[in-house]
């Protein structure tokens, strides 16, 4: 007879409000599997579904004294579980949005630092090019900035191709050493 008394909604709600554990156990055993299946279908994740269902029953127990169930307990539990699922999704979206923002900011900081470093190194490179001996600087700029071939530079400056190669090698070695020191 004790088990059957919970088929009466008023007795069940009364016992729940009074904290009678068998009443809660009856509700839990009656709806857990169905509620878990429902939330699993909605979220597509069994682990998340179990967490939400557990939260649902915890919240249900915590609010037992204030329960106002107009329709039926099943509908009340399903609505509560659905709302908890929606809340978890909102939290996940906020966390994901925050994570993307943090990743973006980190990436921009790296780019900015790289850009500053590149700018600093280019400035240093230009300063060092200006310090090259006149003929070496002219040969280097014609080759690297002007895009001329060694043979063209040799004809233009009336020097040998070998001299062009020597000037380019000296300039490159000096620039490389300067940049490596930094």
PDB file of N, CA and C in Angstrom, residues 34-125:
ATOM      1  N   UNK A  34      13.573   8.234 -18.699  1.00  0.00           N
ATOM      2  CA  UNK A  34      12.863   8.949 -19.758  1.00  0.00           C
ATOM      3  C   UNK A  34      13.437  10.360 -19.941  1.00  0.00           C
ATOM      4  N   UNK A  35      13.720  11.007 -18.831  1.00  0.00           N
ATOM      5  CA  UNK A  35      14.292  12.351 -18.873  1.00  0.00           C
ATOM      6  C   UNK A  35      15.699  12.321 -19.483  1.00  0.00           C
ATOM      7  N   UNK A  36      16.468  11.330 -19.117  1.00  0.00           N
ATOM      8  CA  UNK A  36      17.818  11.179 -19.665  1.00  0.00           C
ATOM      9  C   UNK A  36      17.772  10.952 -21.177  1.00  0.00           C
ATOM     10  N   UNK A  37      16.850  10.130 -21.643  1.00  0.00           N
ATOM     11  CA  UNK A  37      16.703   9.883 -23.085  1.00  0.00           C
ATOM     12  C   UNK A  37      16.318  11.165 -23.816  1.00  0.00           C
ATOM     13  N   UNK A  38      15.392  11.899 -23.239  1.00  0.00           N
ATOM     14  CA  UNK A  38      14.917  13.152 -23.833  1.00  0.00           C
ATOM     15  C   UNK A  38      16.068  14.151 -23.998  1.00  0.00           C
ATOM     16  N   UNK A  39      16.829  14.367 -22.942  1.00  0.00           N
ATOM     17  CA  UNK A  39      17.927  15.336 -22.997  1.00  0.00           C
ATOM     18  C   UNK A  39      19.056  14.833 -23.903  1.00  0.00           C
ATOM     19  N   UNK A  40      19.290  13.523 -23.925  1.00  0.00           N
ATOM     20  CA  UNK A  40      20.316  12.955 -24.815  1.00  0.00           C
ATOM     21  C   UNK A  40      19.996  13.247 -26.268  1.00  0.00           C
ATOM     22  N   UNK A  41      18.729  13.112 -26.625  1.00  0.00           N
ATOM     23  CA  UNK A  41      18.310  13.382 -28.001  1.00  0.00           C
ATOM     24  C   UNK A  41      18.504  14.859 -28.328  1.00  0.00           C
ATOM     25  N   UNK A  42      18.158  15.718 -27.392  1.00  0.00           N
ATOM     26  CA  UNK A  42      18.267  17.157 -27.631  1.00  0.00           C
ATOM     27  C   UNK A  42      19.722  17.594 -27.791  1.00  0.00           C
ATOM     28  N   UNK A  43      20.578  17.140 -26.887  1.00  0.00           N
ATOM     29  CA  UNK A  43      21.958  17.651 -26.906  1.00  0.00           C
ATOM     30  C   UNK A  43      22.929  16.762 -27.671  1.00  0.00           C
ATOM     31  N   UNK A  44      22.573  15.510 -27.909  1.00  0.00           N
ATOM     32  CA  UNK A  44      23.447  14.622 -28.662  1.00  0.00           C
ATOM     33  C   UNK A  44      24.707  14.220 -27.917  1.00  0.00           C
ATOM     34  N   UNK A  45      24.696  14.370 -26.601  1.00  0.00           N
ATOM     35  CA  UNK A  45      25.879  14.054 -25.805  1.00  0.00           C
ATOM     36  C   UNK A  45      25.413  13.385 -24.518  1.00  0.00           C
ATOM     37  N   UNK A  46      25.690  12.103 -24.382  1.00  0.00           N
ATOM     38  CA  UNK A  46      25.200  11.325 -23.243  1.00  0.00           C
ATOM     39  C   UNK A  46      25.744  11.837 -21.913  1.00  0.00           C
ATOM     40  N   UNK A  47      27.019  12.211 -21.884  1.00  0.00           N
ATOM     41  CA  UNK A  47      27.634  12.696 -20.641  1.00  0.00           C
ATOM     42  C   UNK A  47      26.984  14.002 -20.208  1.00  0.00           C
ATOM     43  N   UNK A  48      26.823  14.917 -21.148  1.00  0.00           N
ATOM     44  CA  UNK A  48      26.166  16.192 -20.842  1.00  0.00           C
ATOM     45  C   UNK A  48      24.727  15.955 -20.410  1.00  0.00           C
ATOM     46  N   UNK A  49      24.048  15.033 -21.069  1.00  0.00           N
ATOM     47  CA  UNK A  49      22.655  14.724 -20.722  1.00  0.00           C
ATOM     48  C   UNK A  49      22.560  14.234 -19.279  1.00  0.00           C
ATOM     49  N   UNK A  50      23.447  13.341 -18.881  1.00  0.00           N
ATOM     50  CA  UNK A  50      23.419  12.837 -17.501  1.00  0.00           C
ATOM     51  C   UNK A  50      23.679  13.951 -16.495  1.00  0.00           C
ATOM     52  N   UNK A  51      24.605  14.850 -16.823  1.00  0.00           N
ATOM     53  CA  UNK A  51      24.880  15.977 -15.926  1.00  0.00           C
ATOM     54  C   UNK A  51      23.646  16.858 -15.775  1.00  0.00           C
ATOM     55  N   UNK A  52      22.985  17.131 -16.882  1.00  0.00           N
ATOM     56  CA  UNK A  52      21.794  17.986 -16.846  1.00  0.00           C
ATOM     57  C   UNK A  52      20.672  17.314 -16.067  1.00  0.00           C
ATOM     58  N   UNK A  53      20.480  16.017 -16.278  1.00  0.00           N
ATOM     59  CA  UNK A  53      19.429  15.290 -15.549  1.00  0.00           C
ATOM     60  C   UNK A  53      19.740  15.281 -14.054  1.00  0.00           C
ATOM     61  N   UNK A  54      20.991  15.076 -13.706  1.00  0.00           N
ATOM     62  CA  UNK A  54      21.368  15.123 -12.286  1.00  0.00           C
ATOM     63  C   UNK A  54      21.102  16.509 -11.701  1.00  0.00           C
ATOM     64  N   UNK A  55      21.480  17.537 -12.444  1.00  0.00           N
ATOM     65  CA  UNK A  55      21.214  18.907 -11.991  1.00  0.00           C
ATOM     66  C   UNK A  55      19.714  19.145 -11.833  1.00  0.00           C
ATOM     67  N   UNK A  56      18.949  18.565 -12.735  1.00  0.00           N
ATOM     68  CA  UNK A  56      17.493  18.723 -12.679  1.00  0.00           C
ATOM     69  C   UNK A  56      16.943  18.157 -11.374  1.00  0.00           C
ATOM     70  N   UNK A  57      17.346  16.948 -11.031  1.00  0.00           N
ATOM     71  CA  UNK A  57      16.835  16.335  -9.800  1.00  0.00           C
ATOM     72  C   UNK A  57      17.358  17.036  -8.545  1.00  0.00           C
ATOM     73  N   UNK A  58      18.581  17.517  -8.600  1.00  0.00           N
ATOM     74  CA  UNK A  58      19.115  18.275  -7.456  1.00  0.00           C
ATOM     75  C   UNK A  58      18.315  19.557  -7.269  1.00  0.00           C
ATOM     76  N   UNK A  59      18.087  20.241  -8.362  1.00  0.00           N
ATOM     77  CA  UNK A  59      17.318  21.492  -8.299  1.00  0.00           C
ATOM     78  C   UNK A  59      15.882  21.215  -7.845  1.00  0.00           C
ATOM     79  N   UNK A  60      15.315  20.136  -8.343  1.00  0.00           N
ATOM     80  CA  UNK A  60      13.955  19.746  -7.961  1.00  0.00           C
ATOM     81  C   UNK A  60      13.885  19.511  -6.448  1.00  0.00           C
ATOM     82  N   UNK A  61      14.868  18.795  -5.907  1.00  0.00           N
ATOM     83  CA  UNK A  61      14.899  18.513  -4.466  1.00  0.00           C
ATOM     84  C   UNK A  61      15.114  19.801  -3.666  1.00  0.00           C
ATOM     85  N   UNK A  62      16.013  20.646  -4.136  1.00  0.00           N
ATOM     86  CA  UNK A  62      16.292  21.900  -3.421  1.00  0.00           C
ATOM     87  C   UNK A  62      15.073  22.819  -3.374  1.00  0.00           C
ATOM     88  N   UNK A  63      14.243  22.750  -4.389  1.00  0.00           N
ATOM     89  CA  UNK A  63      13.068  23.625  -4.466  1.00  0.00           C
ATOM     90  C   UNK A  63      11.775  22.944  -4.006  1.00  0.00           C
ATOM     91  N   UNK A  64      11.889  21.788  -3.416  1.00  0.00           N
ATOM     92  CA  UNK A  64      10.702  20.986  -3.083  1.00  0.00           C
ATOM     93  C   UNK A  64       9.698  21.735  -2.214  1.00  0.00           C
ATOM     94  N   UNK A  65      10.169  22.594  -1.315  1.00  0.00           N
ATOM     95  CA  UNK A  65       9.251  23.296  -0.412  1.00  0.00           C
ATOM     96  C   UNK A  65       8.450  24.372  -1.134  1.00  0.00           C
ATOM     97  N   UNK A  66       8.955  24.837  -2.252  1.00  0.00           N
ATOM     98  CA  UNK A  66       8.291  25.903  -3.007  1.00  0.00           C
ATOM     99  C   UNK A  66       7.577  25.371  -4.252  1.00  0.00           C
ATOM    100  N   UNK A  67       7.501  24.072  -4.394  1.00  0.00           N
ATOM    101  CA  UNK A  67       6.917  23.478  -5.602  1.00  0.00           C
ATOM    102  C   UNK A  67       5.479  23.919  -5.827  1.00  0.00           C
ATOM    103  N   UNK A  68       5.258  24.422  -7.037  1.00  0.00           N
ATOM    104  CA  UNK A  68       3.898  24.729  -7.475  1.00  0.00           C
ATOM    105  C   UNK A  68       3.768  24.043  -8.834  1.00  0.00           C
ATOM    106  N   UNK A  69       3.225  22.845  -8.804  1.00  0.00           N
ATOM    107  CA  UNK A  69       3.101  22.057 -10.029  1.00  0.00           C
ATOM    108  C   UNK A  69       1.635  22.024 -10.416  1.00  0.00           C
ATOM    109  N   UNK A  70       1.324  22.704 -11.530  1.00  0.00           N
ATOM    110  CA  UNK A  70      -0.069  22.817 -11.958  1.00  0.00           C
ATOM    111  C   UNK A  70      -0.492  21.626 -12.815  1.00  0.00           C
ATOM    112  N   UNK A  71       0.367  21.217 -13.723  1.00  0.00           N
ATOM    113  CA  UNK A  71       0.000  20.125 -14.623  1.00  0.00           C
ATOM    114  C   UNK A  71       0.365  18.776 -14.014  1.00  0.00           C
ATOM    115  N   UNK A  72       1.612  18.396 -14.243  1.00  0.00           N
ATOM    116  CA  UNK A  72       2.087  17.145 -13.654  1.00  0.00           C
ATOM    117  C   UNK A  72       3.593  17.214 -13.442  1.00  0.00           C
ATOM    118  N   UNK A  73       4.085  16.333 -12.617  1.00  0.00           N
ATOM    119  CA  UNK A  73       5.503  16.355 -12.250  1.00  0.00           C
ATOM    120  C   UNK A  73       6.386  16.098 -13.470  1.00  0.00           C
ATOM    121  N   UNK A  74       5.972  15.180 -14.326  1.00  0.00           N
ATOM    122  CA  UNK A  74       6.764  14.846 -15.503  1.00  0.00           C
ATOM    123  C   UNK A  74       6.999  16.089 -16.358  1.00  0.00           C
ATOM    124  N   UNK A  75       5.953  16.809 -16.661  1.00  0.00           N
ATOM    125  CA  UNK A  75       6.066  18.013 -17.485  1.00  0.00           C
ATOM    126  C   UNK A  75       6.975  19.036 -16.789  1.00  0.00           C
ATOM    127  N   UNK A  76       6.812  19.166 -15.481  1.00  0.00           N
ATOM    128  CA  UNK A  76       7.622  20.096 -14.691  1.00  0.00           C
ATOM    129  C   UNK A  76       9.111  19.736 -14.795  1.00  0.00           C
ATOM    130  N   UNK A  77       9.431  18.452 -14.626  1.00  0.00           N
ATOM    131  CA  UNK A  77      10.818  17.992 -14.703  1.00  0.00           C
ATOM    132  C   UNK A  77      11.405  18.181 -16.107  1.00  0.00           C
ATOM    133  N   UNK A  78      10.610  17.866 -17.122  1.00  0.00           N
ATOM    134  CA  UNK A  78      11.097  17.993 -18.490  1.00  0.00           C
ATOM    135  C   UNK A  78      11.372  19.456 -18.829  1.00  0.00           C
ATOM    136  N   UNK A  79      10.496  20.336 -18.396  1.00  0.00           N
ATOM    137  CA  UNK A  79      10.681  21.771 -18.636  1.00  0.00           C
ATOM    138  C   UNK A  79      11.928  22.266 -17.894  1.00  0.00           C
ATOM    139  N   UNK A  80      12.102  21.827 -16.659  1.00  0.00           N
ATOM    140  CA  UNK A  80      13.269  22.219 -15.865  1.00  0.00           C
ATOM    141  C   UNK A  80      14.555  21.733 -16.544  1.00  0.00           C
ATOM    142  N   UNK A  81      14.564  20.490 -16.997  1.00  0.00           N
ATOM    143  CA  UNK A  81      15.744  19.923 -17.656  1.00  0.00           C
ATOM    144  C   UNK A  81      16.046  20.669 -18.956  1.00  0.00           C
ATOM    145  N   UNK A  82      15.004  20.967 -19.714  1.00  0.00           N
ATOM    146  CA  UNK A  82      15.192  21.696 -20.971  1.00  0.00           C
ATOM    147  C   UNK A  82      15.794  23.079 -20.701  1.00  0.00           C
ATOM    148  N   UNK A  83      15.287  23.771 -19.687  1.00  0.00           N
ATOM    149  CA  UNK A  83      15.815  25.094 -19.341  1.00  0.00           C
ATOM    150  C   UNK A  83      17.274  25.011 -18.876  1.00  0.00           C
ATOM    151  N   UNK A  84      17.595  23.976 -18.114  1.00  0.00           N
ATOM    152  CA  UNK A  84      18.991  23.791 -17.695  1.00  0.00           C
ATOM    153  C   UNK A  84      19.892  23.531 -18.905  1.00  0.00           C
ATOM    154  N   UNK A  85      19.374  22.776 -19.873  1.00  0.00           N
ATOM    155  CA  UNK A  85      20.133  22.532 -21.101  1.00  0.00           C
ATOM    156  C   UNK A  85      20.375  23.848 -21.842  1.00  0.00           C
ATOM    157  N   UNK A  86      19.325  24.646 -22.006  1.00  0.00           N
ATOM    158  CA  UNK A  86      19.468  25.940 -22.695  1.00  0.00           C
ATOM    159  C   UNK A  86      20.478  26.830 -21.973  1.00  0.00           C
ATOM    160  N   UNK A  87      20.404  26.852 -20.648  1.00  0.00           N
ATOM    161  CA  UNK A  87      21.350  27.659 -19.867  1.00  0.00           C
ATOM    162  C   UNK A  87      22.789  27.184 -20.084  1.00  0.00           C
ATOM    163  N   UNK A  88      22.971  25.869 -20.137  1.00  0.00           N
ATOM    164  CA  UNK A  88      24.325  25.339 -20.348  1.00  0.00           C
ATOM    165  C   UNK A  88      24.840  25.725 -21.734  1.00  0.00           C
ATOM    166  N   UNK A  89      23.950  25.739 -22.724  1.00  0.00           N
ATOM    167  CA  UNK A  89      24.346  26.128 -24.076  1.00  0.00           C
ATOM    168  C   UNK A  89      24.726  27.607 -24.121  1.00  0.00           C
ATOM    169  N   UNK A  90      23.970  28.435 -23.422  1.00  0.00           N
ATOM    170  CA  UNK A  90      24.297  29.866 -23.374  1.00  0.00           C
ATOM    171  C   UNK A  90      25.665  30.071 -22.730  1.00  0.00           C
ATOM    172  N   UNK A  91      25.931  29.352 -21.646  1.00  0.00           N
ATOM    173  CA  UNK A  91      27.242  29.450 -20.986  1.00  0.00           C
ATOM    174  C   UNK A  91      28.351  28.995 -21.932  1.00  0.00           C
ATOM    175  N   UNK A  92      28.092  27.896 -22.642  1.00  0.00           N
ATOM    176  CA  UNK A  92      29.098  27.384 -23.579  1.00  0.00           C
ATOM    177  C   UNK A  92      29.386  28.392 -24.683  1.00  0.00           C
ATOM    178  N   UNK A  93      28.329  29.036 -25.199  1.00  0.00           N
ATOM    179  CA  UNK A  93      28.521  30.036 -26.249  1.00  0.00           C
ATOM    180  C   UNK A  93      29.314  31.224 -25.725  1.00  0.00           C
ATOM    181  N   UNK A  94      29.006  31.656 -24.511  1.00  0.00           N
ATOM    182  CA  UNK A  94      29.751  32.771 -23.920  1.00  0.00           C
ATOM    183  C   UNK A  94      31.211  32.389 -23.727  1.00  0.00           C
ATOM    184  N   UNK A  95      31.451  31.175 -23.235  1.00  0.00           N
ATOM    185  CA  UNK A  95      32.823  30.710 -23.023  1.00  0.00           C
ATOM    186  C   UNK A  95      33.560  30.594 -24.352  1.00  0.00           C
ATOM    187  N   UNK A  96      32.876  30.079 -25.373  1.00  0.00           N
ATOM    188  CA  UNK A  96      33.487  29.938 -26.684  1.00  0.00           C
ATOM    189  C   UNK A  96      33.815  31.305 -27.268  1.00  0.00           C
ATOM    190  N   UNK A  97      32.882  32.234 -27.123  1.00  0.00           N
ATOM    191  CA  UNK A  97      33.093  33.592 -27.613  1.00  0.00           C
ATOM    192  C   UNK A  97      34.270  34.242 -26.899  1.00  0.00           C
ATOM    193  N   UNK A  98      34.332  34.071 -25.602  1.00  0.00           N
ATOM    194  CA  UNK A  98      35.440  34.623 -24.821  1.00  0.00           C
ATOM    195  C   UNK A  98      36.757  33.981 -25.239  1.00  0.00           C
ATOM    196  N   UNK A  99      36.739  32.671 -25.451  1.00  0.00           N
ATOM    197  CA  UNK A  99      37.947  31.958 -25.863  1.00  0.00           C
ATOM    198  C   UNK A  99      38.430  32.467 -27.225  1.00  0.00           C
ATOM    199  N   UNK A 100      37.502  32.657 -28.163  1.00  0.00           N
ATOM    200  CA  UNK A 100      37.880  33.164 -29.484  1.00  0.00           C
ATOM    201  C   UNK A 100      38.454  34.575 -29.380  1.00  0.00           C
ATOM    202  N   UNK A 101      37.847  35.390 -28.522  1.00  0.00           N
ATOM    203  CA  UNK A 101      38.343  36.752 -28.332  1.00  0.00           C
ATOM    204  C   UNK A 101      39.755  36.735 -27.743  1.00  0.00           C
ATOM    205  N   UNK A 102      39.983  35.866 -26.767  1.00  0.00           N
ATOM    206  CA  UNK A 102      41.317  35.754 -26.171  1.00  0.00           C
ATOM    207  C   UNK A 102      42.345  35.269 -27.197  1.00  0.00           C
ATOM    208  N   UNK A 103      41.953  34.294 -28.019  1.00  0.00           N
ATOM    209  CA  UNK A 103      42.853  33.791 -29.054  1.00  0.00           C
ATOM    210  C   UNK A 103      43.185  34.892 -30.062  1.00  0.00           C
ATOM    211  N   UNK A 104      42.154  35.648 -30.448  1.00  0.00           N
ATOM    212  CA  UNK A 104      42.347  36.738 -31.404  1.00  0.00           C
ATOM    213  C   UNK A 104      43.306  37.780 -30.821  1.00  0.00           C
ATOM    214  N   UNK A 105      43.065  38.172 -29.555  1.00  0.00           N
ATOM    215  CA  UNK A 105      43.925  39.170 -28.917  1.00  0.00           C
ATOM    216  C   UNK A 105      45.363  38.676 -28.808  1.00  0.00           C
ATOM    217  N   UNK A 106      45.528  37.409 -28.456  1.00  0.00           N
ATOM    218  CA  UNK A 106      46.873  36.837 -28.359  1.00  0.00           C
ATOM    219  C   UNK A 106      47.562  36.848 -29.723  1.00  0.00           C
ATOM    220  N   UNK A 107      46.804  36.480 -30.756  1.00  0.00           N
ATOM    221  CA  UNK A 107      47.357  36.461 -32.105  1.00  0.00           C
ATOM    222  C   UNK A 107      47.754  37.875 -32.541  1.00  0.00           C
ATOM    223  N   UNK A 108      46.893  38.856 -32.243  1.00  0.00           N
ATOM    224  CA  UNK A 108      47.187  40.237 -32.618  1.00  0.00           C
ATOM    225  C   UNK A 108      48.421  40.755 -31.876  1.00  0.00           C
ATOM    226  N   UNK A 109      48.580  40.357 -30.616  1.00  0.00           N
ATOM    227  CA  UNK A 109      49.774  40.759 -29.865  1.00  0.00           C
ATOM    228  C   UNK A 109      51.035  40.193 -30.503  1.00  0.00           C
ATOM    229  N   UNK A 110      50.962  38.926 -30.915  1.00  0.00           N
ATOM    230  CA  UNK A 110      52.116  38.296 -31.563  1.00  0.00           C
ATOM    231  C   UNK A 110      52.424  39.000 -32.877  1.00  0.00           C
ATOM    232  N   UNK A 111      51.377  39.269 -33.658  1.00  0.00           N
ATOM    233  CA  UNK A 111      51.568  39.946 -34.943  1.00  0.00           C
ATOM    234  C   UNK A 111      52.160  41.330 -34.723  1.00  0.00           C
ATOM    235  N   UNK A 112      51.616  42.038 -33.730  1.00  0.00           N
ATOM    236  CA  UNK A 112      52.104  43.384 -33.438  1.00  0.00           C
ATOM    237  C   UNK A 112      53.570  43.347 -33.012  1.00  0.00           C
ATOM    238  N   UNK A 113      53.910  42.394 -32.150  1.00  0.00           N
ATOM    239  CA  UNK A 113      55.303  42.277 -31.711  1.00  0.00           C
ATOM    240  C   UNK A 113      56.200  41.889 -32.878  1.00  0.00           C
ATOM    241  N   UNK A 114      55.713  40.949 -33.721  1.00  0.00           N
ATOM    242  CA  UNK A 114      56.480  40.553 -34.900  1.00  0.00           C
ATOM    243  C   UNK A 114      56.660  41.738 -35.831  1.00  0.00           C
ATOM    244  N   UNK A 115      55.603  42.507 -35.999  1.00  0.00           N
ATOM    245  CA  UNK A 115      55.639  43.665 -36.873  1.00  0.00           C
ATOM    246  C   UNK A 115      56.629  44.700 -36.343  1.00  0.00           C
ATOM    247  N   UNK A 116      56.592  44.941 -35.042  1.00  0.00           N
ATOM    248  CA  UNK A 116      57.531  45.885 -34.427  1.00  0.00           C
ATOM    249  C   UNK A 116      58.964  45.389 -34.587  1.00  0.00           C
ATOM    250  N   UNK A 117      59.162  44.098 -34.383  1.00  0.00           N
ATOM    251  CA  UNK A 117      60.496  43.512 -34.515  1.00  0.00           C
ATOM    252  C   UNK A 117      60.971  43.591 -35.965  1.00  0.00           C
ATOM    253  N   UNK A 118      60.090  43.302 -36.897  1.00  0.00           N
ATOM    254  CA  UNK A 118      60.436  43.375 -38.315  1.00  0.00           C
ATOM    255  C   UNK A 118      60.793  44.804 -38.691  1.00  0.00           C
ATOM    256  N   UNK A 119      60.004  45.748 -38.211  1.00  0.00           N
ATOM    257  CA  UNK A 119      60.263  47.160 -38.485  1.00  0.00           C
ATOM    258  C   UNK A 119      61.625  47.580 -37.925  1.00  0.00           C
ATOM    259  N   UNK A 120      61.905  47.153 -36.709  1.00  0.00           N
ATOM    260  CA  UNK A 120      63.174  47.485 -36.069  1.00  0.00           C
ATOM    261  C   UNK A 120      64.345  46.901 -36.864  1.00  0.00           C
ATOM    262  N   UNK A 121      64.180  45.652 -37.308  1.00  0.00           N
ATOM    263  CA  UNK A 121      65.254  44.995 -38.056  1.00  0.00           C
ATOM    264  C   UNK A 121      65.444  45.634 -39.437  1.00  0.00           C
ATOM    265  N   UNK A 122      64.348  46.042 -40.066  1.00  0.00           N
ATOM    266  CA  UNK A 122      64.462  46.724 -41.362  1.00  0.00           C
ATOM    267  C   UNK A 122      65.184  48.059 -41.214  1.00  0.00           C
ATOM    268  N   UNK A 123      64.847  48.775 -40.162  1.00  0.00           N
ATOM    269  CA  UNK A 123      65.508  50.061 -39.899  1.00  0.00           C
ATOM    270  C   UNK A 123      67.008  49.841 -39.699  1.00  0.00           C
ATOM    271  N   UNK A 124      67.347  48.828 -38.926  1.00  0.00           N
ATOM    272  CA  UNK A 124      68.744  48.486 -38.680  1.00  0.00           C
ATOM    273  C   UNK A 124      69.442  48.106 -39.989  1.00  0.00           C
ATOM    274  N   UNK A 125      68.743  47.351 -40.828  1.00  0.00           N
ATOM    275  CA  UNK A 125      69.284  46.935 -42.115  1.00  0.00           C
ATOM    276  C   UNK A 125      69.569  48.150 -42.998  1.00  0.00           C
TER     277      UNK A 125
END
